[in-house]
CSV table of C-alpha atoms in Angstrom, one decimal:
chain,number,residue,atom,x,y,z
F,233,MET,CA,-42.7,40.9,1.0
F,234,LYS,CA,-40.0,43.5,0.5
F,235,ASN,CA,-39.5,44.0,4.2
F,236,LEU,CA,-39.3,40.3,4.8
F,237,ILE,CA,-36.6,39.9,2.0
F,238,LEU,CA,-34.6,42.8,3.4
F,239,LYS,CA,-34.9,41.5,7.0
F,240,TYR,CA,-33.8,38.0,6.2
F,241,GLY,CA,-31.2,39.0,3.6
F,242,ILE,CA,-29.5,41.6,5.9
F,243,ILE,CA,-29.5,39.1,8.8
F,244,SER,CA,-27.9,36.5,6.6
F,245,GLY,CA,-25.3,38.8,5.2
F,246,LEU,CA,-24.4,40.3,8.6
F,247,ILE,CA,-24.1,37.0,10.3
F,248,SER,CA,-21.8,35.8,7.5
F,249,SER,CA,-19.7,38.9,7.6
F,250,ILE,CA,-19.3,38.8,11.4
F,251,VAL,CA,-18.4,35.1,11.3
F,252,GLY,CA,-16.1,35.8,8.3
F,253,THR,CA,-14.2,38.5,10.3
F,254,LEU,CA,-14.0,36.2,13.3
F,255,ASN,CA,-12.8,33.4,11.1
F,256,TRP,CA,-9.9,35.6,9.8
F,257,PHE,CA,-8.7,36.8,13.1
F,258,VAL,CA,-9.4,33.8,15.3
F,259,ILE,CA,-9.3,30.7,13.0
F,260,ALA,CA,-7.5,31.4,9.8
F,261,LYS,CA,-4.2,32.7,11.0
F,262,PRO,CA,-3.4,30.0,13.7
F,263,LEU,CA,-5.2,27.1,12.0
F,264,GLY,CA,-4.5,27.6,8.3
F,265,VAL,CA,-6.1,27.8,4.9
F,266,THR,CA,-8.0,24.5,4.7
F,267,ILE,CA,-9.8,24.9,8.1
F,268,SER,CA,-10.6,28.5,7.4
F,269,GLN,CA,-12.0,27.8,3.9
F,270,THR,CA,-14.1,25.0,5.4
F,271,VAL,CA,-15.5,27.4,8.0
F,272,GLY,CA,-16.2,30.0,5.4
F,273,PHE,CA,-18.1,27.8,3.0
F,274,THR,CA,-20.0,26.1,5.8
F,275,THR,CA,-21.0,29.5,7.2
F,276,ILE,CA,-22.3,30.7,3.8
F,277,ALA,CA,-24.4,27.5,3.4
F,278,LEU,CA,-25.7,27.8,7.0
F,279,VAL,CA,-26.6,31.5,6.9
F,280,LEU,CA,-28.4,31.0,3.6
F,281,LEU,CA,-30.9,28.8,5.6
F,282,CYS,CA,-32.5,32.2,6.1
F,283,ILE,CA,-34.1,31.5,2.7
F,284,PRO,CA,-36.3,28.6,3.9
F,285,LEU,CA,-36.9,30.5,7.1
F,286,GLY,CA,-38.1,33.5,5.2
F,287,VAL,CA,-40.2,31.5,2.8
F,288,LYS,CA,-41.8,29.5,5.7
F,289,TYR,CA,-42.5,32.7,7.6
F,290,TYR,CA,-44.2,34.2,4.6
F,291,LYS,CA,-46.2,31.1,3.9
F,292,ASN,CA,-47.4,30.5,7.5
F,293,ASN,CA,-47.7,34.1,8.9
F,294,ILE,CA,-48.5,36.3,5.9
F,295,ASN,CA,-50.1,34.0,3.2
F,296,ASN,CA,-52.4,31.7,5.3
F,297,GLY,CA,-50.4,28.6,4.9
F,298,VAL,CA,-50.0,28.6,1.1
F,299,ILE,CA,-47.2,29.7,-1.2
F,300,SER,CA,-46.7,29.5,-5.0
F,301,LEU,CA,-43.5,28.6,-6.7
F,302,LYS,CA,-43.3,32.2,-8.0
F,303,GLU,CA,-43.6,33.6,-4.5
F,304,SER,CA,-41.0,31.2,-3.2
F,305,PHE,CA,-38.6,32.1,-6.0
F,306,LYS,CA,-39.1,35.9,-5.4
F,307,ILE,CA,-38.5,35.6,-1.7
F,308,GLY,CA,-35.5,33.1,-2.1
F,309,PHE,CA,-33.7,35.1,-4.8
F,310,GLY,CA,-34.5,38.4,-3.0
F,311,ILE,CA,-32.9,37.1,0.3
F,312,THR,CA,-30.0,35.7,-1.7
F,313,SER,CA,-29.4,39.0,-3.5
F,314,VAL,CA,-29.5,41.1,-0.4
F,315,SER,CA,-27.3,38.7,1.5
F,316,GLY,CA,-24.9,38.6,-1.5
F,317,ILE,CA,-24.7,42.4,-1.6
F,318,VAL,CA,-23.9,42.6,2.1
F,319,MET,CA,-21.3,39.9,1.8
F,320,ALA,CA,-19.8,41.5,-1.3
F,321,ILE,CA,-19.5,44.8,0.5
F,322,HIS,CA,-17.7,43.0,3.4
F,323,SER,CA,-15.4,41.3,0.9
F,324,ILE,CA,-14.5,44.6,-0.8
F,325,ILE,CA,-13.7,46.2,2.6
F,326,PHE,CA,-11.8,43.1,3.8
F,327,PHE,CA,-9.7,42.8,0.6
F,328,ALA,CA,-9.0,46.6,0.5
F,329,LEU,CA,-7.6,46.4,4.1
F,330,GLN,CA,-6.1,42.9,4.2
F,331,LYS,CA,-5.0,42.1,0.6
F,332,ASP,CA,-1.3,41.7,1.1
F,333,GLU,CA,-1.7,39.7,4.4
F,334,PHE,CA,-4.4,37.6,2.8
F,335,LEU,CA,-2.3,36.7,-0.3
F,336,GLU,CA,0.7,35.8,2.0
F,337,TRP,CA,-1.6,33.7,4.2
F,338,GLN,CA,-2.8,31.7,1.3
F,339,ILE,CA,0.6,30.3,0.5
F,340,GLN,CA,1.8,29.7,4.1
F,341,ASP,CA,1.4,25.9,4.1
F,342,MET,CA,2.5,25.3,0.5
F,343,THR,CA,5.4,23.0,-0.4
F,344,ASP,CA,8.1,24.3,-2.7
F,345,ALA,CA,6.5,22.5,-5.6
F,346,GLU,CA,3.1,23.9,-4.9
F,347,LEU,CA,4.6,27.4,-4.4
F,348,LEU,CA,6.3,27.2,-7.8
F,349,VAL,CA,3.0,26.3,-9.5
F,350,HIS,CA,1.2,29.0,-7.5
F,351,ASN,CA,3.7,31.7,-8.5
F,352,GLN,CA,3.4,30.6,-12.1
F,353,GLN,CA,-0.4,30.9,-12.0
F,354,MET,CA,-0.2,34.2,-10.3
F,355,ALA,CA,2.1,35.6,-13.0
F,356,GLU,CA,-0.5,34.6,-15.6
F,357,THR,CA,-3.4,36.0,-13.6
F,358,PRO,CA,-4.7,39.5,-14.8
F,359,ASP,CA,-4.2,42.3,-12.3
F,360,PHE,CA,-7.9,43.1,-12.0
F,361,VAL,CA,-8.4,39.8,-10.2
F,362,PHE,CA,-6.6,41.2,-7.2
F,363,THR,CA,-8.8,44.3,-6.8
F,364,PRO,CA,-11.4,44.6,-4.0
F,365,LEU,CA,-14.2,45.2,-6.4
F,366,PHE,CA,-13.5,42.0,-8.3
F,367,GLN,CA,-13.3,40.0,-5.0
F,368,GLY,CA,-16.6,41.5,-4.0
F,369,LEU,CA,-18.1,40.4,-7.3
F,370,VAL,CA,-16.7,36.9,-6.8
F,371,MET,CA,-18.3,36.7,-3.3
F,372,PHE,CA,-21.6,37.9,-4.6
F,373,VAL,CA,-21.7,35.3,-7.4
F,374,MET,CA,-20.6,32.5,-5.0
F,375,VAL,CA,-23.3,33.5,-2.5
F,376,PHE,CA,-25.9,33.8,-5.3
F,377,LEU,CA,-25.1,30.3,-6.7
F,378,PHE,CA,-25.4,28.7,-3.2
F,379,GLY,CA,-28.6,30.7,-2.6
F,380,ALA,CA,-30.1,29.7,-6.0
F,381,LEU,CA,-29.6,26.0,-5.1
F,382,ILE,CA,-31.2,26.5,-1.7
F,383,THR,CA,-34.0,28.6,-3.3
F,384,PHE,CA,-34.9,25.8,-5.8
F,385,ILE,CA,-34.9,23.2,-3.0
F,386,THR,CA,-37.0,25.4,-0.7
F,387,ALA,CA,-39.5,26.3,-3.5
F,388,TYR,CA,-40.0,22.7,-4.3
F,389,LEU,CA,-40.4,21.6,-0.7
F,390,PHE,CA,-42.6,24.4,0.5
F,391,ARG,CA,-45.0,24.4,-2.5
F,392,LYS,CA,-46.5,21.2,-1.0
F,393,LYS,CA,-49.4,21.7,1.4
F,394,GLY,CA,-48.5,21.1,5.1
F,395,VAL,CA,-44.7,21.7,4.9
């Protein structure tokens, strides 16, 4: 089970990291914040489909067509955790290298009123929020929450015979 979790988790994390890098260099800069964020969240949701793929593989190819809720949860949360770690490492590296450009990019399409509110919020935000480690933690938590939802759905659906 450990190898299966590592395989699907690393695949999920690497695909998301590659698409995230392409998103930044190909989509984000020319097309703006909203489209880039949509691509980012959609990518995370799609790559976490490795969870049901991993659970189904285990059920059909390793466990003779049956799987318990406990096994589904182990596999799902394992894949989510590995994927989240890979994506957190990517976020740490990205933010360490692109922090200033990223912060400027976020405000590029703001109106004067939005910029005023944004600057006020930024002044009130603690400095640690803008560290690579914190950004990596945020990415891990976000991926884990998405993954938990997909894990619960997968465990419920695959516990039934014949799915």
